[in-house]
CSV table of C-alpha atoms in Angstrom, one decimal:
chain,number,residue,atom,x,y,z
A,1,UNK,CA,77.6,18.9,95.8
A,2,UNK,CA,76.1,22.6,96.6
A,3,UNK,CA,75.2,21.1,99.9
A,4,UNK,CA,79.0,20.0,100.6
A,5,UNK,CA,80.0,23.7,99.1
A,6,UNK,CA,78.0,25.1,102.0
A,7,UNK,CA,79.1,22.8,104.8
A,8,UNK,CA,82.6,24.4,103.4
A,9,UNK,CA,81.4,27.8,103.5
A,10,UNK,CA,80.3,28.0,106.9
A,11,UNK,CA,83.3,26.1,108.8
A,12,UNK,CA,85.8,28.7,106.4
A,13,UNK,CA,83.8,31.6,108.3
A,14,UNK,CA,83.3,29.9,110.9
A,15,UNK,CA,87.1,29.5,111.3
A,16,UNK,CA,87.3,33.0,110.3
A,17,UNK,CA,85.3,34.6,113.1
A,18,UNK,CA,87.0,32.5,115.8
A,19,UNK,CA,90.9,33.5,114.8
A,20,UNK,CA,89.5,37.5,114.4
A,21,UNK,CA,88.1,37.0,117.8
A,22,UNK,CA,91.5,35.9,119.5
A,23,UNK,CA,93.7,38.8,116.9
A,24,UNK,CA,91.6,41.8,118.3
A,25,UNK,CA,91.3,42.9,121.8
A,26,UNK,CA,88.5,45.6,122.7
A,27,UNK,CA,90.4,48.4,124.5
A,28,UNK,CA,88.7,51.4,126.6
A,29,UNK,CA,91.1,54.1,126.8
A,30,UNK,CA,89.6,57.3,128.7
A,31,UNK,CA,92.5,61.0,128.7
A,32,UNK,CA,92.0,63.6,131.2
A,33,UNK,CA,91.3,66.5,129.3
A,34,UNK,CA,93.1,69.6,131.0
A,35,UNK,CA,96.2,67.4,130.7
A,36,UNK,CA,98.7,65.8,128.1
A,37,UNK,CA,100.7,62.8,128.4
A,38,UNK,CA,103.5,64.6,126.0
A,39,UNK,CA,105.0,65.7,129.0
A,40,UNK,CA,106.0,62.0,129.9
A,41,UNK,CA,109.7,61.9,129.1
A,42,UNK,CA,110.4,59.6,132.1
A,43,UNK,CA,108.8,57.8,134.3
A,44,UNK,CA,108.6,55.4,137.2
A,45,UNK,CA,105.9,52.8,139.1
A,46,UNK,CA,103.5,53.8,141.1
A,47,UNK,CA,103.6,50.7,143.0
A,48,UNK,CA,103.7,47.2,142.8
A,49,UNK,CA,101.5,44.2,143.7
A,50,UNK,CA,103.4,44.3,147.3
A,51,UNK,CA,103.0,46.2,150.0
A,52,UNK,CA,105.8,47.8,151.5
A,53,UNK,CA,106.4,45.4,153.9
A,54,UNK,CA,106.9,42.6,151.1
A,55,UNK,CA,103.5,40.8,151.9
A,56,UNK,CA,101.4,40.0,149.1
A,57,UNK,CA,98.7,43.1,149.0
A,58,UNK,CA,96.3,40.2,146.9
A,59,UNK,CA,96.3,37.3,145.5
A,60,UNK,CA,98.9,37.5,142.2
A,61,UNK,CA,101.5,36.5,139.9
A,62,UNK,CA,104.9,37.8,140.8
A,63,UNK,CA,106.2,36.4,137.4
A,64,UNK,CA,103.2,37.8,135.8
A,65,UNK,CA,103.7,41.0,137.3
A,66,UNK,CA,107.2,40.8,136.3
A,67,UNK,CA,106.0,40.0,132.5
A,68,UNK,CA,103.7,43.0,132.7
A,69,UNK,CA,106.4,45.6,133.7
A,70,UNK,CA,108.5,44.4,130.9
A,71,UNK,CA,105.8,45.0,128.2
A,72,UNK,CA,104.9,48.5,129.8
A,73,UNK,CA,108.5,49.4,129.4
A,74,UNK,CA,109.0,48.5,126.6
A,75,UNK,CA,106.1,49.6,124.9
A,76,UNK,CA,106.6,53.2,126.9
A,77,UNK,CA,110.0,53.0,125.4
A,78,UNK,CA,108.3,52.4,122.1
A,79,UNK,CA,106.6,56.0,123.0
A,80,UNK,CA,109.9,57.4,123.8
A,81,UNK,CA,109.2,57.6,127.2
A,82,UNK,CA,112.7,56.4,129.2
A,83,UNK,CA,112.8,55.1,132.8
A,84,UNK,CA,113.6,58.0,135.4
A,85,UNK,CA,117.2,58.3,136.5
A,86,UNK,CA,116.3,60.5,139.2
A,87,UNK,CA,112.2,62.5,139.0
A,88,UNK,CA,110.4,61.3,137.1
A,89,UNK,CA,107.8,63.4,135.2
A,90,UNK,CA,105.0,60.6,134.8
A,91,UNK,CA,104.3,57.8,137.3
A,92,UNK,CA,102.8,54.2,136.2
A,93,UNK,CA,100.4,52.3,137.3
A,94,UNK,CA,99.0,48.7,136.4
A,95,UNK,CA,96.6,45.9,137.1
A,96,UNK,CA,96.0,42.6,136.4
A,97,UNK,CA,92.9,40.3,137.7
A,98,UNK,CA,89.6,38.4,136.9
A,99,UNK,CA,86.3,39.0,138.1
A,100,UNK,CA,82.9,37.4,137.4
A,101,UNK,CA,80.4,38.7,135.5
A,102,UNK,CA,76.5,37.9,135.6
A,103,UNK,CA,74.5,38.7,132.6
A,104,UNK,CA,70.4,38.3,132.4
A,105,UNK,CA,68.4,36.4,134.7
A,106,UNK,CA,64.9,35.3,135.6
A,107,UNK,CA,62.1,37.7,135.1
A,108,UNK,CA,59.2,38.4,133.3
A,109,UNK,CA,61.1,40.5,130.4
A,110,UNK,CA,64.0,37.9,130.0
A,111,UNK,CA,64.8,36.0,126.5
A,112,UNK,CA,63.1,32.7,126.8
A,113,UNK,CA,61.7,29.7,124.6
A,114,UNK,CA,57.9,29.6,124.0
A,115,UNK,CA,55.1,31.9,124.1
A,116,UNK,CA,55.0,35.0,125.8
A,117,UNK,CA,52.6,36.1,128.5
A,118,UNK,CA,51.0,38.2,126.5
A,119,UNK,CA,50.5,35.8,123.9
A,120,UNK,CA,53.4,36.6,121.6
A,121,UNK,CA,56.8,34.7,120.9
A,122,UNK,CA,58.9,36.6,122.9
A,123,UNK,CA,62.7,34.9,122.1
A,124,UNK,CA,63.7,32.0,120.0
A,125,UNK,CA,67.4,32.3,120.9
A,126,UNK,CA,67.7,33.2,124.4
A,127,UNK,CA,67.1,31.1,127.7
A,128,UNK,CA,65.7,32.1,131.3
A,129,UNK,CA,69.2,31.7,133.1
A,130,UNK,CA,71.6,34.2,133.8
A,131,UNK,CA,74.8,33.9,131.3
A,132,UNK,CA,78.0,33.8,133.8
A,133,UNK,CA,82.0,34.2,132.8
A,134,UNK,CA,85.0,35.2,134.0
A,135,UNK,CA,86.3,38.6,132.3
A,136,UNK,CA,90.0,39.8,132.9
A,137,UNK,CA,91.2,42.6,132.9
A,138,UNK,CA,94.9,44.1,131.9
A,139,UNK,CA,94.9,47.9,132.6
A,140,UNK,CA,97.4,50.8,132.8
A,141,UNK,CA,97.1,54.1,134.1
A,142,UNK,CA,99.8,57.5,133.5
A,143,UNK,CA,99.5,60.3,136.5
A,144,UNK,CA,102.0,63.6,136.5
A,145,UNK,CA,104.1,63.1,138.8
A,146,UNK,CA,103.9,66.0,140.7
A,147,UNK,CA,100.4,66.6,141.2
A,148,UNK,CA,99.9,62.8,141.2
A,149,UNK,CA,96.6,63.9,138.6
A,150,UNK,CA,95.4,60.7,136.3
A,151,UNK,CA,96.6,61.9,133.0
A,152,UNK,CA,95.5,58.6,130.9
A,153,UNK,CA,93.8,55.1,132.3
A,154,UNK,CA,93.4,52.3,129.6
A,155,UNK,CA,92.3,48.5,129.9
A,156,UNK,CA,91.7,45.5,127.6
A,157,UNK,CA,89.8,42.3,128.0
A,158,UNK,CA,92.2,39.7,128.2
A,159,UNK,CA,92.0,36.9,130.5
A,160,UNK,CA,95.5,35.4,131.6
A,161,UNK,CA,93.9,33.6,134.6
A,162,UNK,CA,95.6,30.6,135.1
A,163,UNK,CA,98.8,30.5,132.4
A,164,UNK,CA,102.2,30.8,132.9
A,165,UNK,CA,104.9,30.8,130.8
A,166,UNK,CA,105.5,31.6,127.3
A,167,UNK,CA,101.4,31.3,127.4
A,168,UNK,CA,101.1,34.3,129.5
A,169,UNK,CA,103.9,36.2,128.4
A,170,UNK,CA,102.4,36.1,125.0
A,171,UNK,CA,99.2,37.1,125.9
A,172,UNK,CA,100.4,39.8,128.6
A,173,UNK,CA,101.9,41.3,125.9
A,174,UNK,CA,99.5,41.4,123.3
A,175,UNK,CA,97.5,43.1,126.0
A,176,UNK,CA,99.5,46.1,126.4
A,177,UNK,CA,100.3,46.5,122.9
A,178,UNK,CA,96.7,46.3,122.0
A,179,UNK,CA,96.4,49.1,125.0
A,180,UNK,CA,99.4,51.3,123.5
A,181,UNK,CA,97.1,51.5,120.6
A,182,UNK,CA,95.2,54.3,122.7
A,183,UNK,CA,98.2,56.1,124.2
A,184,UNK,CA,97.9,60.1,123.9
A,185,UNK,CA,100.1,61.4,121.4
């Protein structure tokens, strides 16, 4: 019986720490300091995935672009900050993408299983090969207009690699919410 109550125990946390996990997204947000983003009242992009030729500057999403304009805007609309009729006071920047990550590796001071080489038990939950995943990455990035100076960047770890749809609409916008957490007021 108190074994069964355990078993219970840890699949409840267990359960727990997995739906936490997909709810919050770790956001960096860095604000240049001589400058303020309360002088956004309008904006517009600072570019696209395109170049201006039409061509494809990388490999990318043109609906998932599209999804991420539309939860900038709306979410800079949120902020009270309107899209430009004619100059605009802030531009906007984005970006989307996945890159690889490589974590540890072989070497003498590497988490591994067994005795150490100088005879102490040096890891007992590690392994000697590197630990490799695919990170994405939603940012956005505010510059004055005028002087074209970064006034906020911002990214989050979210991976939408590979969805479409509602799937990646969803997540696209939990991204930039989570990042309009850390706009400058």
């Amino acid at each position: 019986m108190l074994n069964q109550i355990f078993r219970t125990c840890i699949v409840a946390f267990a359960t727990i720490c997995t739906m936490t996990a997909c709810v919050s997204l770790r956001v960096t947000s860095d604000v240049a300091s001589a400058a303020s983003a309360s002088r956004c009242h309008s904006y517009a992009w600072a570019g696209s995935f395109h170049n201006d030729d039409g061509t494809a500057r990388s490999v990318a999403n043109p609906l998932n672009e599209s999804r991420l304009r539309g939860a900038i805007a709306a979410n800079l609309a949120s902020k009270g900050v309107q899209p430009a009729s004619g100059d605009a006071d802030c531009l906007v920047g984005y970006g989307i993408g996945v890159h690889t990550v490589v974590q540890g590796g072989y070497g003498p001071y590497d988490w591994g299983w067994g005795w150490g080489w100088r005879g102490g038990y040096y890891g007992a939950w590690g392994w000697d090969g590197p630990y490799v995943y695919r990170e994405g990455i939603v940012a956005v990035d505010l510059y004055d207009a005028r002087s074209r100076q970064p006034l906020w960047h911002a990214t989050v770890d979210q991976n939408v690699a590979g969805l479409t749809g509602t799937a990646a609409d969803n997540k696209i916008k939990a991204a930039v919410a989570a990042i309009f957490t850390k706009y400058p007021s």
